[in-house]
Short mmCIF file of C-alpha atoms and ligand atoms in Angstrom, two decimals:
data_model
loop_
_atom_site.label_atom_id
_atom_site.label_comp_id
_atom_site.label_asym_id
_atom_site.label_seq_id
_atom_site.Cartn_x
_atom_site.Cartn_y
_atom_site.Cartn_z
CA MET A 179 25.39 4.45 -10.89
CA ILE A 180 23.33 7.19 -9.23
CA GLU A 181 25.67 9.85 -10.63
CA LYS A 182 25.25 8.46 -14.13
CA ARG A 183 21.44 8.41 -13.88
CA LYS A 184 21.33 11.97 -12.54
CA LYS A 185 22.73 13.25 -15.81
CA LYS A 186 20.03 11.58 -17.89
CA GLY A 187 17.01 13.72 -18.74
CA ASN A 188 14.31 11.37 -17.48
CA SER A 189 15.90 10.30 -14.19
CA MET A 190 13.56 10.09 -11.21
CA ILE A 191 16.29 10.96 -8.74
CA ARG A 192 16.37 14.68 -9.53
CA ASP A 193 12.71 14.94 -8.37
CA ILE A 194 13.35 13.48 -4.89
CA GLN A 195 13.18 15.81 -1.92
CA GLU A 196 13.91 13.37 0.92
CA VAL A 197 14.15 9.60 1.36
CA LEU A 198 11.88 8.69 4.29
CA PHE A 199 12.25 4.88 4.27
CA ASP A 200 15.26 3.33 2.57
CA GLU A 201 15.44 -0.30 1.43
CA ALA A 202 16.92 -1.57 4.70
CA LYS A 203 14.20 0.14 6.76
CA LEU A 204 11.44 -1.19 4.49
CA ASN A 205 12.84 -4.69 4.79
CA GLN A 206 12.84 -4.40 8.57
CA ILE A 207 9.19 -3.22 8.60
CA VAL A 208 8.01 -5.91 6.21
CA THR A 209 9.84 -8.65 8.12
CA ARG A 210 8.16 -7.57 11.37
CA LEU A 211 4.69 -7.49 9.79
CA GLY A 212 5.19 -10.89 8.15
CA ALA A 213 6.19 -12.46 11.47
CA GLN A 214 3.14 -11.00 13.23
CA ILE A 215 0.77 -12.20 10.51
CA THR A 216 2.34 -15.67 10.54
CA GLU A 217 1.80 -15.85 14.28
CA ASP A 218 -1.80 -14.56 14.21
CA TYR A 219 -3.08 -16.73 11.34
CA ARG A 220 -1.47 -20.04 12.28
CA GLY A 221 -3.91 -22.87 11.47
CA LYS A 222 -6.19 -20.64 9.37
CA ASP A 223 -6.74 -20.35 5.62
CA LEU A 224 -5.57 -16.87 4.78
CA LEU A 225 -6.49 -14.91 1.69
CA LEU A 226 -4.39 -11.83 0.97
CA VAL A 227 -6.30 -9.24 -1.05
CA GLY A 228 -3.88 -6.72 -2.53
CA ILE A 229 -5.18 -3.32 -3.56
CA LEU A 230 -3.73 -2.42 -6.93
CA LYS A 231 -1.70 -0.81 -8.04
CA GLY A 232 -0.08 0.77 -4.99
CA ALA A 233 0.20 -2.33 -2.76
CA ASN A 234 1.84 -4.43 -5.49
CA VAL A 235 5.47 -4.06 -4.36
CA PHE A 236 4.66 -4.21 -0.65
CA MET A 237 2.54 -7.33 -1.10
CA ALA A 238 5.20 -9.11 -3.15
CA ASP A 239 7.70 -8.58 -0.33
CA LEU A 240 5.27 -9.18 2.54
CA MET A 241 3.95 -12.53 1.30
CA ARG A 242 7.48 -13.91 1.23
CA LYS A 243 7.78 -13.09 4.93
CA ILE A 244 4.61 -15.04 5.80
CA ASP A 245 5.29 -18.69 6.59
CA LEU A 246 1.77 -20.05 5.98
CA HIS A 247 -0.25 -21.37 3.03
CA VAL A 248 -1.79 -18.21 1.64
CA GLN A 249 -3.93 -17.48 -1.39
CA LEU A 250 -3.77 -14.22 -3.30
CA ASP A 251 -6.37 -12.08 -4.95
CA PHE A 252 -6.41 -8.48 -6.12
CA MET A 253 -8.78 -5.60 -6.40
CA ALA A 254 -8.21 -2.31 -8.15
CA VAL A 255 -10.07 0.72 -6.92
CA SER A 256 -9.88 4.35 -7.80
CA SER A 257 -10.52 7.33 -5.59
CA TYR A 258 -7.83 9.78 -6.60
CA GLY A 259 -7.64 10.07 -10.35
CA MET A 260 -4.60 12.14 -11.22
CA SER A 261 -4.82 14.37 -8.15
CA THR A 262 -3.11 14.17 -4.74
CA GLU A 263 -6.43 14.50 -2.85
CA SER A 264 -9.02 11.76 -2.38
CA SER A 265 -12.33 12.49 -4.08
CA GLY A 266 -14.15 10.35 -1.54
CA VAL A 267 -15.80 8.31 -4.27
CA VAL A 268 -14.49 4.75 -4.50
CA ARG A 269 -14.90 2.96 -7.81
CA ILE A 270 -14.11 -0.73 -8.38
CA LEU A 271 -11.90 -1.00 -11.47
CA LYS A 272 -11.10 -4.69 -10.97
CA ASP A 273 -13.08 -7.02 -8.74
CA LEU A 274 -11.90 -10.20 -6.98
CA ASP A 275 -11.38 -13.27 -9.17
CA HIS A 276 -12.79 -15.64 -6.52
CA GLY A 277 -15.34 -15.50 -3.73
CA VAL A 278 -14.31 -14.78 -0.14
CA GLU A 279 -17.01 -16.88 1.56
CA ASN A 280 -15.58 -18.72 4.58
CA LYS A 281 -12.14 -17.20 4.14
CA HIS A 282 -10.03 -15.15 6.50
CA VAL A 283 -9.30 -12.06 4.45
CA LEU A 284 -6.39 -9.71 5.00
CA ILE A 285 -6.56 -6.55 2.91
CA ILE A 286 -3.11 -5.29 1.87
CA GLU A 287 -2.93 -1.52 1.33
CA ASP A 288 -0.06 0.84 0.56
CA ILE A 289 -1.31 3.85 2.53
CA VAL A 290 -4.37 4.67 4.57
CA ASP A 291 -5.06 8.37 4.27
CA SER A 292 -8.68 9.59 4.66
CA GLY A 293 -9.64 5.95 5.35
CA LEU A 294 -12.44 6.12 2.77
CA THR A 295 -10.99 3.40 0.53
CA LEU A 296 -10.35 0.95 3.35
CA HIS A 297 -13.72 1.65 4.96
CA TYR A 298 -15.45 0.93 1.67
CA LEU A 299 -13.44 -2.28 1.09
CA MET A 300 -14.15 -3.61 4.58
CA ASP A 301 -17.90 -3.14 4.06
CA TYR A 302 -17.72 -4.66 0.60
CA LEU A 303 -15.86 -7.80 1.71
CA THR A 304 -18.08 -8.24 4.77
CA ALA A 305 -21.10 -8.16 2.47
CA ARG A 306 -19.46 -10.86 0.35
CA GLY A 307 -19.34 -13.25 3.30
CA ALA A 308 -15.74 -13.33 4.51
CA LEU A 309 -15.19 -15.25 7.77
CA SER A 310 -13.01 -12.46 9.11
CA ILE A 311 -11.58 -9.27 7.66
CA ALA A 312 -8.47 -7.48 8.77
CA ALA A 313 -6.30 -4.82 7.21
CA CYS A 314 -2.57 -4.38 6.82
CA THR A 315 -1.08 -1.15 5.52
CA LEU A 316 2.53 -0.23 4.95
CA LEU A 317 1.97 3.42 5.85
CA ASP A 318 -0.66 5.25 7.82
CA LYS A 319 -1.45 8.98 7.87
CA PRO A 320 -3.63 9.19 11.00
CA ASP A 321 -3.83 13.01 10.88
CA ARG A 322 -5.72 12.84 7.59
CA ARG A 323 -8.48 10.46 8.68
CA LYS A 324 -12.06 11.31 7.66
CA VAL A 325 -13.70 8.02 8.68
CA ASP A 326 -12.84 5.66 11.51
CA VAL A 327 -11.21 2.43 10.36
CA ALA A 328 -9.54 -0.26 12.45
CA ILE A 329 -6.16 -1.25 10.98
CA ASN A 330 -4.71 -4.46 12.40
CA TYR A 331 -1.19 -4.17 11.01
CA VAL A 332 0.59 -0.87 10.38
CA GLY A 333 4.12 -0.71 9.00
CA SER A 334 4.69 2.86 10.12
CA PRO A 335 2.69 6.02 10.77
CA ILE A 336 3.81 9.03 8.73
CA PRO A 337 3.00 12.75 8.94
CA ASP A 338 0.82 14.48 6.37
CA VAL A 339 3.36 14.44 3.53
CA PHE A 340 2.70 13.19 0.02
CA ILE A 341 5.12 10.34 -0.67
CA VAL A 342 6.00 8.07 -3.60
CA GLY A 343 7.96 4.93 -4.34
CA TYR A 344 7.89 1.21 -3.44
CA GLY A 345 4.71 0.85 -5.52
CA ILE A 346 3.20 4.21 -4.62
CA ASP A 347 2.69 6.81 -7.34
CA TYR A 348 2.21 10.42 -8.14
CA ALA A 349 0.22 10.65 -11.40
CA GLU A 350 1.26 7.03 -12.17
CA LYS A 351 4.96 7.80 -11.84
CA TYR A 352 7.67 6.85 -9.29
CA ARG A 353 6.16 3.42 -8.45
CA ASN A 354 9.48 1.78 -9.34
CA LEU A 355 11.59 3.72 -6.86
CA PRO A 356 13.02 1.13 -4.45
CA TYR A 357 12.49 3.40 -1.43
CA ILE A 358 9.81 5.78 -0.09
CA ALA A 359 10.48 9.46 -0.67
CA SER A 360 8.87 12.88 -0.82
CA LEU A 361 9.04 14.96 -4.00
CA LYS A 362 10.34 18.45 -4.58
CA PRO A 363 7.51 21.04 -4.64
CA GLU A 364 8.26 22.01 -8.25
CA VAL A 365 7.31 18.49 -9.37
CA TYR A 366 3.65 19.25 -8.54
CA ALA A 367 3.72 22.67 -10.20
P1 LIG B 1359 -7.81 7.05 1.28
O1 LIG B 1359 -9.08 6.49 0.72
O2 LIG B 1359 -7.90 8.55 1.38
O3 LIG B 1359 -7.43 6.44 2.62
O4 LIG B 1359 -6.70 6.82 0.23
C1 LIG B 1359 -5.86 5.75 0.23
C2 LIG B 1359 -5.13 5.70 -1.10
O5 LIG B 1359 -4.74 6.99 -1.50
C3 LIG B 1359 -3.85 4.91 -0.99
O6 LIG B 1359 -4.07 3.53 -1.25
C4 LIG B 1359 -2.99 5.56 -2.04
O7 LIG B 1359 -3.20 4.96 -3.30
C5 LIG B 1359 -3.47 6.98 -2.08
N1 LIG B 1359 -2.56 7.86 -1.30
C6 LIG B 1359 -2.74 8.36 -0.07
N2 LIG B 1359 -1.69 9.09 0.34
C7 LIG B 1359 -0.80 9.05 -0.67
C8 LIG B 1359 0.53 9.59 -0.85
O8 LIG B 1359 1.13 10.25 0.01
N3 LIG B 1359 1.12 9.30 -2.04
C9 LIG B 1359 0.53 8.57 -3.03
N4 LIG B 1359 -0.70 8.02 -2.89
C10 LIG B 1359 -1.36 8.26 -1.72
MG1 LIG B 1360 -2.70 5.71 -5.83
#
C-alpha cells in the first residue's frame, strides 16, 4: 500500500523526514491521558473544549478514552496564518456555542509552543465564568515558551522541531497523516 502511494504524484509520504510518534505510541499516550482525566473528574460535569482545527483528531480519540458524561464544544483561533512561527496575536475565528458558567472546562490542544494561544484561552474562559479551567495538550514544546502557562495533562514533551500529522498541519496540509512526523527541509523551501 505504502509502495503504491509513493509512486503517486501527490503522496504525502515522500515529504516525511521522520516518524516521531506512530499509531501505537499515540494510542498509548491517549489511553493514559483518558484514564487520568476519568480519575480526576469523577463526579463532575466536564466540558471538553477542543481547539480547531489541530486538536480535532486528538480530541476524537481522547474522548473515547474518558469514561464520564462529557459535553463537547469547540473554538477556532488563529495565531499562525500560513507561517511556522506564531505571530503572538490570537484571533477568535469561531467562538463557543454554549456558555461555560458553572462548568469544569478542559481545553484540548494539539501543541503548546510559545504558550500564547493557551494563555489567551485560559484568560478568556475564566472571564466567561467557568467553575474550573484546566488544559490538556498532546504535545508540548517547553523550550519555545514565551509566557508561563500551567498545563495539567501533557501527552509528551518534544524538542523544538516542526511536526505535522494526527490533526496538525503545515500550511493546512498533512492533518490526515495517522502519525506525527517531521518534514523534509525542502518541503518548506
Ligand atoms: P502557541 O500559541 O505558540 O503556543 O501555538 C500553539 C499552536 O501553534 C498549536 O495549537 C499549533 O496549531 C501551532 N503549532 C505549534 N507548533 C507546531 C508544529 O510543530 N507544527 C504545526 N503546528 C504547530
Ligand atoms: Mg495550526
